[in-house]
């Protein structure tokens, strides 16, 4: 993270290995005030980002990729600047599957490309 930054970006892949549809409804982390799902698109060279409301739907056997250039997690109000190599715990809450804890590893700034461009 750049010095003084309060926002971090996270990427992951969600897989639904069950037989019913599910939905990621909320995400929390002790490391940030809020975690939002954002979508990013580039129109005429201008990058825009919007918050995805209503959660992320997961079809049975399907997956949802949060990757540079598209969907991502936005960690807002980061309490302590992230350090490379550090693990950030996240609680993902699903409509059916309940709450699942995952750990995200901090990469060097810009390691995954353009996401640094929209970090404040
Ligand atoms: Cu974002």
PDB file of N, CA, C and O in Angstrom, residues 19-98:
ATOM      1  N   UNK A  19     -24.943 -28.357  -4.536  1.00  0.00           N
ATOM      2  CA  UNK A  19     -25.946 -28.658  -5.557  1.00  0.00           C
ATOM      3  C   UNK A  19     -26.996 -27.559  -5.668  1.00  0.00           C
ATOM      4  O   UNK A  19     -27.886 -27.631  -6.512  1.00  0.00           O
ATOM      5  N   UNK A  20     -26.928 -26.560  -4.798  1.00  0.00           N
ATOM      6  CA  UNK A  20     -27.906 -25.469  -4.866  1.00  0.00           C
ATOM      7  C   UNK A  20     -27.216 -24.141  -5.080  1.00  0.00           C
ATOM      8  O   UNK A  20     -26.019 -24.000  -4.830  1.00  0.00           O
ATOM      9  N   UNK A  21     -27.986 -23.174  -5.547  1.00  0.00           N
ATOM     10  CA  UNK A  21     -27.441 -21.835  -5.735  1.00  0.00           C
ATOM     11  C   UNK A  21     -27.166 -21.195  -4.375  1.00  0.00           C
ATOM     12  O   UNK A  21     -27.795 -21.534  -3.375  1.00  0.00           O
ATOM     13  N   UNK A  22     -26.197 -20.326  -4.340  1.00  0.00           N
ATOM     14  CA  UNK A  22     -25.867 -19.629  -3.104  1.00  0.00           C
ATOM     15  C   UNK A  22     -25.511 -18.197  -3.465  1.00  0.00           C
ATOM     16  O   UNK A  22     -25.442 -17.838  -4.648  1.00  0.00           O
ATOM     17  N   UNK A  23     -25.293 -17.412  -2.458  1.00  0.00           N
ATOM     18  CA  UNK A  23     -25.006 -16.002  -2.698  1.00  0.00           C
ATOM     19  C   UNK A  23     -24.081 -15.486  -1.605  1.00  0.00           C
ATOM     20  O   UNK A  23     -24.327 -15.730  -0.422  1.00  0.00           O
ATOM     21  N   UNK A  24     -23.030 -14.821  -2.003  1.00  0.00           N
ATOM     22  CA  UNK A  24     -22.151 -14.152  -1.048  1.00  0.00           C
ATOM     23  C   UNK A  24     -22.820 -12.846  -0.662  1.00  0.00           C
ATOM     24  O   UNK A  24     -23.021 -11.976  -1.513  1.00  0.00           O
ATOM     25  N   UNK A  25     -23.216 -12.746   0.601  1.00  0.00           N
ATOM     26  CA  UNK A  25     -24.007 -11.574   0.988  1.00  0.00           C
ATOM     27  C   UNK A  25     -23.213 -10.526   1.751  1.00  0.00           C
ATOM     28  O   UNK A  25     -23.534  -9.355   1.673  1.00  0.00           O
ATOM     29  N   UNK A  26     -22.193 -10.938   2.490  1.00  0.00           N
ATOM     30  CA  UNK A  26     -21.420  -9.908   3.183  1.00  0.00           C
ATOM     31  C   UNK A  26     -20.021 -10.400   3.503  1.00  0.00           C
ATOM     32  O   UNK A  26     -19.761 -11.602   3.566  1.00  0.00           O
ATOM     33  N   UNK A  27     -19.130  -9.446   3.666  1.00  0.00           N
ATOM     34  CA  UNK A  27     -17.731  -9.742   3.934  1.00  0.00           C
ATOM     35  C   UNK A  27     -17.271  -8.788   5.026  1.00  0.00           C
ATOM     36  O   UNK A  27     -17.568  -7.598   4.971  1.00  0.00           O
ATOM     37  N   UNK A  28     -16.575  -9.352   5.997  1.00  0.00           N
ATOM     38  CA  UNK A  28     -16.000  -8.476   7.008  1.00  0.00           C
ATOM     39  C   UNK A  28     -14.558  -8.889   7.235  1.00  0.00           C
ATOM     40  O   UNK A  28     -14.153 -10.018   6.924  1.00  0.00           O
ATOM     41  N   UNK A  29     -13.778  -7.956   7.758  1.00  0.00           N
ATOM     42  CA  UNK A  29     -12.390  -8.241   8.103  1.00  0.00           C
ATOM     43  C   UNK A  29     -12.022  -7.398   9.307  1.00  0.00           C
ATOM     44  O   UNK A  29     -12.383  -6.220   9.370  1.00  0.00           O
ATOM     45  N   UNK A  30     -11.299  -8.011  10.255  1.00  0.00           N
ATOM     46  CA  UNK A  30     -10.845  -7.200  11.394  1.00  0.00           C
ATOM     47  C   UNK A  30      -9.828  -6.140  10.967  1.00  0.00           C
ATOM     48  O   UNK A  30      -9.558  -5.212  11.712  1.00  0.00           O
ATOM     49  N   UNK A  31      -9.299  -6.251   9.741  1.00  0.00           N
ATOM     50  CA  UNK A  31      -8.253  -5.330   9.278  1.00  0.00           C
ATOM     51  C   UNK A  31      -8.812  -4.079   8.601  1.00  0.00           C
ATOM     52  O   UNK A  31      -8.061  -3.158   8.302  1.00  0.00           O
ATOM     53  N   UNK A  32     -10.127  -4.057   8.356  1.00  0.00           N
ATOM     54  CA  UNK A  32     -10.701  -2.907   7.651  1.00  0.00           C
ATOM     55  C   UNK A  32     -12.074  -2.570   8.219  1.00  0.00           C
ATOM     56  O   UNK A  32     -12.758  -3.419   8.774  1.00  0.00           O
ATOM     57  N   UNK A  33     -12.475  -1.310   8.065  1.00  0.00           N
ATOM     58  CA  UNK A  33     -13.789  -0.869   8.543  1.00  0.00           C
ATOM     59  C   UNK A  33     -14.899  -1.552   7.753  1.00  0.00           C
ATOM     60  O   UNK A  33     -15.934  -1.891   8.303  1.00  0.00           O
ATOM     61  N   UNK A  34     -14.691  -1.723   6.447  1.00  0.00           N
ATOM     62  CA  UNK A  34     -15.710  -2.337   5.603  1.00  0.00           C
ATOM     63  C   UNK A  34     -15.046  -3.036   4.433  1.00  0.00           C
ATOM     64  O   UNK A  34     -13.929  -2.664   4.036  1.00  0.00           O
ATOM     65  N   UNK A  35     -15.694  -4.075   3.936  1.00  0.00           N
ATOM     66  CA  UNK A  35     -15.221  -4.758   2.733  1.00  0.00           C
ATOM     67  C   UNK A  35     -16.380  -4.770   1.738  1.00  0.00           C
ATOM     68  O   UNK A  35     -17.464  -5.269   2.054  1.00  0.00           O
ATOM     69  N   UNK A  36     -16.150  -4.197   0.566  1.00  0.00           N
ATOM     70  CA  UNK A  36     -17.205  -4.100  -0.450  1.00  0.00           C
ATOM     71  C   UNK A  36     -16.800  -4.887  -1.685  1.00  0.00           C
ATOM     72  O   UNK A  36     -15.622  -5.053  -1.965  1.00  0.00           O
ATOM     73  N   UNK A  37     -17.812  -5.370  -2.409  1.00  0.00           N
ATOM     74  CA  UNK A  37     -17.549  -5.970  -3.721  1.00  0.00           C
ATOM     75  C   UNK A  37     -17.720  -4.867  -4.751  1.00  0.00           C
ATOM     76  O   UNK A  37     -18.742  -4.169  -4.768  1.00  0.00           O
ATOM     77  N   UNK A  38     -16.710  -4.667  -5.578  1.00  0.00           N
ATOM     78  CA  UNK A  38     -16.757  -3.649  -6.634  1.00  0.00           C
ATOM     79  C   UNK A  38     -16.607  -4.314  -7.994  1.00  0.00           C
ATOM     80  O   UNK A  38     -15.990  -5.363  -8.116  1.00  0.00           O
ATOM     81  N   UNK A  39     -17.141  -3.635  -8.993  1.00  0.00           N
ATOM     82  CA  UNK A  39     -16.903  -4.056 -10.364  1.00  0.00           C
ATOM     83  C   UNK A  39     -16.206  -2.890 -11.063  1.00  0.00           C
ATOM     84  O   UNK A  39     -16.461  -1.734 -10.758  1.00  0.00           O
ATOM     85  N   UNK A  40     -15.312  -3.235 -11.974  1.00  0.00           N
ATOM     86  CA  UNK A  40     -14.530  -2.211 -12.659  1.00  0.00           C
ATOM     87  C   UNK A  40     -14.709  -2.399 -14.161  1.00  0.00           C
ATOM     88  O   UNK A  40     -14.769  -3.519 -14.657  1.00  0.00           O
ATOM     89  N   UNK A  41     -14.821  -1.296 -14.849  1.00  0.00           N
ATOM     90  CA  UNK A  41     -14.849  -1.413 -16.301  1.00  0.00           C
ATOM     91  C   UNK A  41     -14.120  -0.213 -16.896  1.00  0.00           C
ATOM     92  O   UNK A  41     -13.979   0.828 -16.257  1.00  0.00           O
ATOM     93  N   UNK A  42     -13.631  -0.389 -18.098  1.00  0.00           N
ATOM     94  CA  UNK A  42     -12.916   0.692 -18.778  1.00  0.00           C
ATOM     95  C   UNK A  42     -13.682   1.050 -20.047  1.00  0.00           C
ATOM     96  O   UNK A  42     -13.926   0.197 -20.897  1.00  0.00           O
ATOM     97  N   UNK A  43     -14.131   2.300 -20.109  1.00  0.00           N
ATOM     98  CA  UNK A  43     -14.862   2.794 -21.271  1.00  0.00           C
ATOM     99  C   UNK A  43     -14.092   3.966 -21.850  1.00  0.00           C
ATOM    100  O   UNK A  43     -13.837   4.948 -21.147  1.00  0.00           O
ATOM    101  N   UNK A  44     -13.702   3.864 -23.106  1.00  0.00           N
ATOM    102  CA  UNK A  44     -12.906   4.910 -23.766  1.00  0.00           C
ATOM    103  C   UNK A  44     -11.687   5.286 -22.930  1.00  0.00           C
ATOM    104  O   UNK A  44     -11.355   6.468 -22.797  1.00  0.00           O
ATOM    105  N   UNK A  45     -11.044   4.311 -22.362  1.00  0.00           N
ATOM    106  CA  UNK A  45      -9.822   4.555 -21.619  1.00  0.00           C
ATOM    107  C   UNK A  45     -10.025   5.113 -20.230  1.00  0.00           C
ATOM    108  O   UNK A  45      -9.067   5.386 -19.516  1.00  0.00           O
ATOM    109  N   UNK A  46     -11.281   5.300 -19.824  1.00  0.00           N
ATOM    110  CA  UNK A  46     -11.552   5.814 -18.483  1.00  0.00           C
ATOM    111  C   UNK A  46     -12.064   4.681 -17.608  1.00  0.00           C
ATOM    112  O   UNK A  46     -13.026   4.001 -17.953  1.00  0.00           O
ATOM    113  N   UNK A  47     -11.393   4.501 -16.473  1.00  0.00           N
ATOM    114  CA  UNK A  47     -11.763   3.423 -15.593  1.00  0.00           C
ATOM    115  C   UNK A  47     -12.848   3.859 -14.621  1.00  0.00           C
ATOM    116  O   UNK A  47     -12.733   4.909 -13.994  1.00  0.00           O
ATOM    117  N   UNK A  48     -13.893   3.102 -14.536  1.00  0.00           N
ATOM    118  CA  UNK A  48     -14.918   3.392 -13.546  1.00  0.00           C
ATOM    119  C   UNK A  48     -15.112   2.170 -12.671  1.00  0.00           C
ATOM    120  O   UNK A  48     -14.881   1.039 -13.083  1.00  0.00           O
ATOM    121  N   UNK A  49     -15.542   2.434 -11.443  1.00  0.00           N
ATOM    122  CA  UNK A  49     -15.694   1.391 -10.461  1.00  0.00           C
ATOM    123  C   UNK A  49     -17.031   1.609  -9.787  1.00  0.00           C
ATOM    124  O   UNK A  49     -17.389   2.729  -9.492  1.00  0.00           O
ATOM    125  N   UNK A  50     -17.795   0.538  -9.622  1.00  0.00           N
ATOM    126  CA  UNK A  50     -19.048   0.712  -8.885  1.00  0.00           C
ATOM    127  C   UNK A  50     -19.212  -0.405  -7.881  1.00  0.00           C
ATOM    128  O   UNK A  50     -18.704  -1.517  -8.066  1.00  0.00           O
ATOM    129  N   UNK A  51     -19.901  -0.078  -6.820  1.00  0.00           N
ATOM    130  CA  UNK A  51     -20.179  -1.057  -5.775  1.00  0.00           C
ATOM    131  C   UNK A  51     -21.252  -2.008  -6.280  1.00  0.00           C
ATOM    132  O   UNK A  51     -22.224  -1.583  -6.889  1.00  0.00           O
ATOM    133  N   UNK A  52     -21.071  -3.300  -6.038  1.00  0.00           N
ATOM    134  CA  UNK A  52     -22.056  -4.301  -6.427  1.00  0.00           C
ATOM    135  C   UNK A  52     -22.992  -4.517  -5.240  1.00  0.00           C
ATOM    136  O   UNK A  52     -22.561  -4.937  -4.169  1.00  0.00           O
ATOM    137  N   UNK A  53     -24.264  -4.179  -5.434  1.00  0.00           N
ATOM    138  CA  UNK A  53     -25.240  -4.351  -4.355  1.00  0.00           C
ATOM    139  C   UNK A  53     -25.953  -5.690  -4.497  1.00  0.00           C
ATOM    140  O   UNK A  53     -26.069  -6.232  -5.595  1.00  0.00           O
ATOM    141  N   UNK A  54     -26.421  -6.211  -3.384  1.00  0.00           N
ATOM    142  CA  UNK A  54     -27.242  -7.418  -3.423  1.00  0.00           C
ATOM    143  C   UNK A  54     -26.452  -8.711  -3.400  1.00  0.00           C
ATOM    144  O   UNK A  54     -27.022  -9.786  -3.506  1.00  0.00           O
ATOM    145  N   UNK A  55     -25.153  -8.619  -3.275  1.00  0.00           N
ATOM    146  CA  UNK A  55     -24.348  -9.832  -3.149  1.00  0.00           C
ATOM    147  C   UNK A  55     -24.002 -10.453  -4.491  1.00  0.00           C
ATOM    148  O   UNK A  55     -24.483 -10.039  -5.532  1.00  0.00           O
ATOM    149  N   UNK A  56     -23.138 -11.457  -4.427  1.00  0.00           N
ATOM    150  CA  UNK A  56     -22.682 -12.154  -5.632  1.00  0.00           C
ATOM    151  C   UNK A  56     -23.349 -13.514  -5.708  1.00  0.00           C
ATOM    152  O   UNK A  56     -23.182 -14.343  -4.816  1.00  0.00           O
ATOM    153  N   UNK A  57     -24.105 -13.761  -6.779  1.00  0.00           N
ATOM    154  CA  UNK A  57     -24.791 -15.038  -6.945  1.00  0.00           C
ATOM    155  C   UNK A  57     -23.797 -16.101  -7.400  1.00  0.00           C
ATOM    156  O   UNK A  57     -22.895 -15.833  -8.187  1.00  0.00           O
ATOM    157  N   UNK A  58     -23.960 -17.305  -6.855  1.00  0.00           N
ATOM    158  CA  UNK A  58     -23.095 -18.432  -7.216  1.00  0.00           C
ATOM    159  C   UNK A  58     -23.951 -19.607  -7.632  1.00  0.00           C
ATOM    160  O   UNK A  58     -24.648 -20.196  -6.805  1.00  0.00           O
ATOM    161  N   UNK A  59     -23.912 -19.954  -8.900  1.00  0.00           N
ATOM    162  CA  UNK A  59     -24.690 -21.092  -9.387  1.00  0.00           C
ATOM    163  C   UNK A  59     -24.024 -22.396  -8.954  1.00  0.00           C
ATOM    164  O   UNK A  59     -22.804 -22.434  -8.781  1.00  0.00           O
ATOM    165  N   UNK A  60     -24.819 -23.475  -8.770  1.00  0.00           N
ATOM    166  CA  UNK A  60     -24.208 -24.752  -8.389  1.00  0.00           C
ATOM    167  C   UNK A  60     -23.178 -25.190  -9.429  1.00  0.00           C
ATOM    168  O   UNK A  60     -23.444 -25.128 -10.627  1.00  0.00           O
ATOM    169  N   UNK A  61     -22.013 -25.582  -8.953  1.00  0.00           N
ATOM    170  CA  UNK A  61     -20.941 -25.995  -9.859  1.00  0.00           C
ATOM    171  C   UNK A  61     -20.252 -24.840 -10.545  1.00  0.00           C
ATOM    172  O   UNK A  61     -19.332 -25.033 -11.329  1.00  0.00           O
ATOM    173  N   UNK A  62     -20.677 -23.635 -10.231  1.00  0.00           N
ATOM    174  CA  UNK A  62     -20.101 -22.469 -10.908  1.00  0.00           C
ATOM    175  C   UNK A  62     -19.031 -21.789 -10.086  1.00  0.00           C
ATOM    176  O   UNK A  62     -18.787 -22.141  -8.942  1.00  0.00           O
ATOM    177  N   UNK A  63     -18.376 -20.843 -10.714  1.00  0.00           N
ATOM    178  CA  UNK A  63     -17.405 -20.062  -9.955  1.00  0.00           C
ATOM    179  C   UNK A  63     -17.475 -18.601 -10.363  1.00  0.00           C
ATOM    180  O   UNK A  63     -17.940 -18.256 -11.448  1.00  0.00           O
ATOM    181  N   UNK A  64     -17.041 -17.770  -9.445  1.00  0.00           N
ATOM    182  CA  UNK A  64     -17.008 -16.340  -9.683  1.00  0.00           C
ATOM    183  C   UNK A  64     -15.572 -15.890  -9.412  1.00  0.00           C
ATOM    184  O   UNK A  64     -15.053 -16.106  -8.330  1.00  0.00           O
ATOM    185  N   UNK A  65     -14.945 -15.318 -10.421  1.00  0.00           N
ATOM    186  CA  UNK A  65     -13.548 -14.895 -10.288  1.00  0.00           C
ATOM    187  C   UNK A  65     -13.489 -13.395 -10.020  1.00  0.00           C
ATOM    188  O   UNK A  65     -14.016 -12.614 -10.801  1.00  0.00           O
ATOM    189  N   UNK A  66     -12.821 -13.057  -8.925  1.00  0.00           N
ATOM    190  CA  UNK A  66     -12.561 -11.658  -8.666  1.00  0.00           C
ATOM    191  C   UNK A  66     -11.103 -11.432  -9.059  1.00  0.00           C
ATOM    192  O   UNK A  66     -10.188 -11.963  -8.429  1.00  0.00           O
ATOM    193  N   UNK A  67     -10.897 -10.702 -10.150  1.00  0.00           N
ATOM    194  CA  UNK A  67      -9.569 -10.607 -10.740  1.00  0.00           C
ATOM    195  C   UNK A  67      -9.339  -9.200 -11.270  1.00  0.00           C
ATOM    196  O   UNK A  67     -10.293  -8.463 -11.520  1.00  0.00           O
ATOM    197  N   UNK A  68      -8.071  -8.820 -11.457  1.00  0.00           N
ATOM    198  CA  UNK A  68      -7.766  -7.469 -11.955  1.00  0.00           C
ATOM    199  C   UNK A  68      -8.552  -7.146 -13.226  1.00  0.00           C
ATOM    200  O   UNK A  68      -8.684  -7.992 -14.105  1.00  0.00           O
ATOM    201  N   UNK A  69      -9.103  -5.946 -13.273  1.00  0.00           N
ATOM    202  CA  UNK A  69      -9.852  -5.506 -14.439  1.00  0.00           C
ATOM    203  C   UNK A  69     -11.345  -5.747 -14.321  1.00  0.00           C
ATOM    204  O   UNK A  69     -12.106  -5.316 -15.186  1.00  0.00           O
ATOM    205  N   UNK A  70     -11.770  -6.422 -13.275  1.00  0.00           N
ATOM    206  CA  UNK A  70     -13.201  -6.715 -13.128  1.00  0.00           C
ATOM    207  C   UNK A  70     -13.621  -6.646 -11.684  1.00  0.00           C
ATOM    208  O   UNK A  70     -13.327  -5.688 -10.970  1.00  0.00           O
ATOM    209  N   UNK A  71     -14.303  -7.697 -11.260  1.00  0.00           N
ATOM    210  CA  UNK A  71     -14.759  -7.745  -9.871  1.00  0.00           C
ATOM    211  C   UNK A  71     -13.576  -7.784  -8.915  1.00  0.00           C
ATOM    212  O   UNK A  71     -12.565  -8.426  -9.187  1.00  0.00           O
ATOM    213  N   UNK A  72     -13.718  -7.085  -7.814  1.00  0.00           N
ATOM    214  CA  UNK A  72     -12.680  -7.130  -6.781  1.00  0.00           C
ATOM    215  C   UNK A  72     -13.281  -6.802  -5.421  1.00  0.00           C
ATOM    216  O   UNK A  72     -14.378  -6.267  -5.342  1.00  0.00           O
ATOM    217  N   UNK A  73     -12.541  -7.147  -4.385  1.00  0.00           N
ATOM    218  CA  UNK A  73     -12.925  -6.730  -3.047  1.00  0.00           C
ATOM    219  C   UNK A  73     -12.221  -5.425  -2.746  1.00  0.00           C
ATOM    220  O   UNK A  73     -11.046  -5.246  -3.061  1.00  0.00           O
ATOM    221  N   UNK A  74     -12.953  -4.516  -2.164  1.00  0.00           N
ATOM    222  CA  UNK A  74     -12.379  -3.237  -1.777  1.00  0.00           C
ATOM    223  C   UNK A  74     -12.388  -3.200  -0.257  1.00  0.00           C
ATOM    224  O   UNK A  74     -13.451  -3.289   0.354  1.00  0.00           O
ATOM    225  N   UNK A  75     -11.206  -3.136   0.322  1.00  0.00           N
ATOM    226  CA  UNK A  75     -11.098  -3.037   1.772  1.00  0.00           C
ATOM    227  C   UNK A  75     -10.987  -1.556   2.110  1.00  0.00           C
ATOM    228  O   UNK A  75     -10.014  -0.900   1.734  1.00  0.00           O
ATOM    229  N   UNK A  76     -12.015  -1.050   2.765  1.00  0.00           N
ATOM    230  CA  UNK A  76     -12.151   0.383   3.016  1.00  0.00           C
ATOM    231  C   UNK A  76     -11.844   0.673   4.476  1.00  0.00           C
ATOM    232  O   UNK A  76     -12.281  -0.055   5.362  1.00  0.00           O
ATOM    233  N   UNK A  77     -11.112   1.740   4.722  1.00  0.00           N
ATOM    234  CA  UNK A  77     -10.805   2.119   6.097  1.00  0.00           C
ATOM    235  C   UNK A  77      -9.851   1.133   6.738  1.00  0.00           C
ATOM    236  O   UNK A  77     -10.087   0.640   7.839  1.00  0.00           O
ATOM    237  N   UNK A  78      -8.761   0.855   6.021  1.00  0.00           N
ATOM    238  CA  UNK A  78      -7.747  -0.085   6.515  1.00  0.00           C
ATOM    239  C   UNK A  78      -7.092   0.490   7.772  1.00  0.00           C
ATOM    240  O   UNK A  78      -6.686   1.650   7.797  1.00  0.00           O
ATOM    241  N   UNK A  79      -7.063  -0.330   8.826  1.00  0.00           N
ATOM    242  CA  UNK A  79      -6.624   0.175  10.122  1.00  0.00           C
ATOM    243  C   UNK A  79      -5.106   0.333  10.213  1.00  0.00           C
ATOM    244  O   UNK A  79      -4.604   1.358  10.654  1.00  0.00           O
ATOM    245  N   UNK A  80      -4.375  -0.705   9.801  1.00  0.00           N
ATOM    246  CA  UNK A  80      -2.907  -0.649   9.787  1.00  0.00           C
ATOM    247  C   UNK A  80      -2.485  -0.926   8.355  1.00  0.00           C
ATOM    248  O   UNK A  80      -2.996  -1.863   7.749  1.00  0.00           O
ATOM    249  N   UNK A  81      -1.532  -0.139   7.808  1.00  0.00           N
ATOM    250  CA  UNK A  81      -1.122  -0.404   6.419  1.00  0.00           C
ATOM    251  C   UNK A  81      -0.696  -1.860   6.241  1.00  0.00           C
ATOM    252  O   UNK A  81      -0.005  -2.416   7.091  1.00  0.00           O
ATOM    253  N   UNK A  82      -1.139  -2.471   5.141  1.00  0.00           N
ATOM    254  CA  UNK A  82      -0.784  -3.862   4.878  1.00  0.00           C
ATOM    255  C   UNK A  82       0.696  -3.953   4.528  1.00  0.00           C
ATOM    256  O   UNK A  82       1.230  -3.110   3.826  1.00  0.00           O
ATOM    257  N   UNK A  83       1.330  -5.005   5.015  1.00  0.00           N
ATOM    258  CA  UNK A  83       2.733  -5.262   4.672  1.00  0.00           C
ATOM    259  C   UNK A  83       2.796  -6.497   3.797  1.00  0.00           C
ATOM    260  O   UNK A  83       2.052  -7.470   4.008  1.00  0.00           O
ATOM    261  N   UNK A  84       3.708  -6.461   2.840  1.00  0.00           N
ATOM    262  CA  UNK A  84       3.872  -7.590   1.931  1.00  0.00           C
ATOM    263  C   UNK A  84       4.117  -8.878   2.718  1.00  0.00           C
ATOM    264  O   UNK A  84       4.904  -8.896   3.664  1.00  0.00           O
ATOM    265  N   UNK A  85       3.418  -9.937   2.350  1.00  0.00           N
ATOM    266  CA  UNK A  85       3.594 -11.223   3.011  1.00  0.00           C
ATOM    267  C   UNK A  85       2.649 -11.460   4.175  1.00  0.00           C
ATOM    268  O   UNK A  85       2.477 -12.593   4.622  1.00  0.00           O
ATOM    269  N   UNK A  86       2.041 -10.378   4.657  1.00  0.00           N
ATOM    270  CA  UNK A  86       1.103 -10.479   5.774  1.00  0.00           C
ATOM    271  C   UNK A  86      -0.168 -11.210   5.341  1.00  0.00           C
ATOM    272  O   UNK A  86      -0.546 -11.161   4.174  1.00  0.00           O
ATOM    273  N   UNK A  87      -0.821 -11.912   6.279  1.00  0.00           N
ATOM    274  CA  UNK A  87      -2.086 -12.566   5.978  1.00  0.00           C
ATOM    275  C   UNK A  87      -3.222 -11.728   6.553  1.00  0.00           C
ATOM    276  O   UNK A  87      -3.189 -11.321   7.718  1.00  0.00           O
ATOM    277  N   UNK A  88      -4.239 -11.479   5.727  1.00  0.00           N
ATOM    278  CA  UNK A  88      -5.397 -10.690   6.144  1.00  0.00           C
ATOM    279  C   UNK A  88      -6.608 -11.632   6.246  1.00  0.00           C
ATOM    280  O   UNK A  88      -7.011 -12.225   5.249  1.00  0.00           O
ATOM    281  N   UNK A  89      -7.164 -11.781   7.451  1.00  0.00           N
ATOM    282  CA  UNK A  89      -8.334 -12.659   7.577  1.00  0.00           C
ATOM    283  C   UNK A  89      -9.604 -11.975   7.069  1.00  0.00           C
ATOM    284  O   UNK A  89      -9.792 -10.779   7.269  1.00  0.00           O
ATOM    285  N   UNK A  90     -10.435 -12.750   6.401  1.00  0.00           N
ATOM    286  CA  UNK A  90     -11.735 -12.261   5.918  1.00  0.00           C
ATOM    287  C   UNK A  90     -12.794 -13.278   6.297  1.00  0.00           C
ATOM    288  O   UNK A  90     -12.562 -14.481   6.189  1.00  0.00           O
ATOM    289  N   UNK A  91     -13.944 -12.789   6.725  1.00  0.00           N
ATOM    290  CA  UNK A  91     -15.103 -13.659   6.935  1.00  0.00           C
ATOM    291  C   UNK A  91     -16.076 -13.430   5.786  1.00  0.00           C
ATOM    292  O   UNK A  91     -16.589 -12.327   5.617  1.00  0.00           O
ATOM    293  N   UNK A  92     -16.299 -14.486   5.002  1.00  0.00           N
ATOM    294  CA  UNK A  92     -17.239 -14.411   3.883  1.00  0.00           C
ATOM    295  C   UNK A  92     -18.544 -15.044   4.352  1.00  0.00           C
ATOM    296  O   UNK A  92     -18.539 -16.194   4.800  1.00  0.00           O
ATOM    297  N   UNK A  93     -19.635 -14.308   4.269  1.00  0.00           N
ATOM    298  CA  UNK A  93     -20.920 -14.858   4.688  1.00  0.00           C
ATOM    299  C   UNK A  93     -21.804 -15.127   3.472  1.00  0.00           C
ATOM    300  O   UNK A  93     -22.038 -14.238   2.652  1.00  0.00           O
ATOM    301  N   UNK A  94     -22.248 -16.389   3.376  1.00  0.00           N
ATOM    302  CA  UNK A  94     -23.093 -16.846   2.270  1.00  0.00           C
ATOM    303  C   UNK A  94     -24.490 -17.129   2.795  1.00  0.00           C
ATOM    304  O   UNK A  94     -24.648 -17.525   3.950  1.00  0.00           O
ATOM    305  N   UNK A  95     -25.479 -16.933   1.926  1.00  0.00           N
ATOM    306  CA  UNK A  95     -26.869 -17.192   2.275  1.00  0.00           C
ATOM    307  C   UNK A  95     -27.047 -18.607   2.809  1.00  0.00           C
ATOM    308  O   UNK A  95     -27.681 -18.810   3.838  1.00  0.00           O
ATOM    309  N   UNK A  96     -26.492 -19.595   2.116  1.00  0.00           N
ATOM    310  CA  UNK A  96     -26.713 -20.996   2.497  1.00  0.00           C
ATOM    311  C   UNK A  96     -25.543 -21.577   3.281  1.00  0.00           C
ATOM    312  O   UNK A  96     -25.735 -22.290   4.243  1.00  0.00           O
ATOM    313  N   UNK A  97     -24.354 -21.308   2.841  1.00  0.00           N
ATOM    314  CA  UNK A  97     -23.175 -21.971   3.412  1.00  0.00           C
ATOM    315  C   UNK A  97     -22.744 -21.369   4.743  1.00  0.00           C
ATOM    316  O   UNK A  97     -21.894 -21.925   5.429  1.00  0.00           O
ATOM    317  N   UNK A  98     -23.334 -20.227   5.119  1.00  0.00           N
ATOM    318  CA  UNK A  98     -22.937 -19.608   6.364  1.00  0.00           C
ATOM    319  C   UNK A  98     -21.639 -18.835   6.209  1.00  0.00           C
ATOM    320  O   UNK A  98     -21.283 -18.410   5.108  1.00  0.00           O
TER     321      UNK A  98
END
